Coordinates of C-alpha atoms in Angstrom, one line a residue:
M1 CA 6.4 10.7 5.9
N2 CA 3.4 12.1 8.1
K3 CA 3.3 9.8 11.2
S4 CA 0.1 11.2 12.6
F5 CA -2.5 9.3 10.5
T6 CA -4.8 6.4 11.2
I7 CA -5.1 3.1 9.2
K8 CA -8.3 1.8 7.8
I9 CA -8.4 -1.7 6.0
D10 CA -11.8 -2.4 4.6
Q11 CA -13.5 -5.8 5.5
K12 CA -13.3 -6.8 1.8
V13 CA -9.6 -6.5 1.8
L14 CA -9.3 -8.6 5.1
D15 CA -11.7 -11.1 3.7
Y16 CA -9.5 -11.4 0.4
M17 CA -6.4 -11.7 2.5
N18 CA -7.9 -14.5 4.6
K19 CA -8.9 -16.3 1.5
K20 CA -5.2 -16.1 0.3
R21 CA -3.9 -17.1 3.8
K22 CA -1.9 -13.9 4.0
S23 CA -1.4 -11.6 7.0
V24 CA 1.1 -9.0 5.4
L25 CA 0.3 -5.9 3.4
T26 CA 3.2 -4.0 1.7
L27 CA 2.7 -0.5 0.3
N28 CA 5.6 0.4 -2.0
I29 CA 6.2 3.6 -3.8
S30 CA 8.2 3.3 -7.1
T31 CA 9.1 5.8 -10.0
T32 CA 8.5 5.0 -13.4
G33 CA 9.1 6.5 -16.7
G34 CA 12.2 8.6 -17.8
G35 CA 14.1 9.0 -20.9
C36 CA 11.8 10.9 -23.4
C37 CA 8.7 10.4 -20.9
P38 CA 8.1 12.2 -17.8
T39 CA 8.7 10.2 -14.5
F40 CA 6.1 9.7 -12.1
E41 CA 5.4 7.7 -8.8
I42 CA 3.2 4.8 -8.5
S43 CA 1.9 2.9 -5.5
E44 CA 1.8 -0.9 -5.5
V45 CA 0.1 -2.9 -2.7
T46 CA 1.3 -6.4 -2.3
L47 CA 0.6 -9.3 0.1
A48 CA 4.2 -10.3 0.7
K49 CA 6.9 -9.0 3.0
P50 CA 9.3 -6.6 1.3
D51 CA 12.8 -7.8 0.3
H52 CA 14.3 -4.8 2.3
P53 CA 12.1 -4.3 5.4
D54 CA 14.4 -1.6 6.6
L55 CA 13.2 0.7 4.0
F56 CA 9.6 0.4 5.4
D57 CA 7.8 1.8 8.4
I58 CA 6.0 -1.4 10.3
Y59 CA 2.4 -1.1 11.6
Q60 CA 0.0 -3.6 13.0
Q61 CA -3.8 -3.2 12.3
N62 CA -6.5 -6.0 12.3
A63 CA -4.0 -8.9 12.8
V64 CA -2.2 -7.6 9.7
T65 CA 1.4 -6.5 9.5
L66 CA 1.6 -3.4 7.3
Y67 CA 4.9 -2.4 5.6
I68 CA 4.5 1.2 4.5
S69 CA 7.5 2.5 2.3
K70 CA 9.4 5.4 4.0
K71 CA 9.0 7.3 0.6
T72 CA 5.1 7.4 1.1
K73 CA 3.7 10.9 1.5
V74 CA 0.5 10.5 3.5
T75 CA -1.6 13.6 2.8
A76 CA -4.7 12.7 4.7
S77 CA -5.6 11.9 8.3
M78 CA -6.4 8.3 7.1
L79 CA -4.4 5.7 5.1
H80 CA -7.4 3.8 3.6
F81 CA -7.0 0.4 2.1
T82 CA -9.8 -0.6 -0.3
F83 CA -10.7 -3.6 -2.5
K84 CA -11.4 -3.5 -6.2
K85 CA -12.4 -6.7 -8.2
N86 CA -11.6 -6.7 -11.9
L87 CA -11.7 -9.1 -14.8
I88 CA -8.5 -10.9 -14.2
G89 CA -8.4 -10.8 -10.4
A90 CA -8.4 -8.1 -7.8
T91 CA -6.4 -5.0 -6.7
I92 CA -5.9 -3.5 -3.2
L93 CA -5.9 0.3 -3.5
V94 CA -4.9 2.8 -1.2
E95 CA -6.2 6.4 -0.4
G96 CA -4.8 9.3 1.4
I97 CA -1.2 9.6 -0.3
S98 CA 0.2 12.0 -2.6
L99 CA 2.3 10.7 -5.7
K100 CA 4.6 13.2 -7.6
K101 CA 4.8 13.6 -11.5
R102 CA 7.9 15.2 -12.8
D103 CA 8.3 16.5 -16.3

């Protein structure tokens, strides 16, 4: 993982975390698919400490503890966490990473 990047957490993400009384953001990269389908990586942002913190790099930003998966390929100079509200709730998205697709 590229270690020379900055982290930005949008105010809407911070407000959402405060509302939920959470101070942890975890970015996990997992692989899905396989068999007859191609595999690809997906990113998932949660508000909980990971089960295996040794597989993550730990950062502090805006009174938030961030666990960033060591599998994360940061391709931009900024890792940017944004907030998107949808019909059934809300999602925290991350920009500035590369996800692989394998055929």
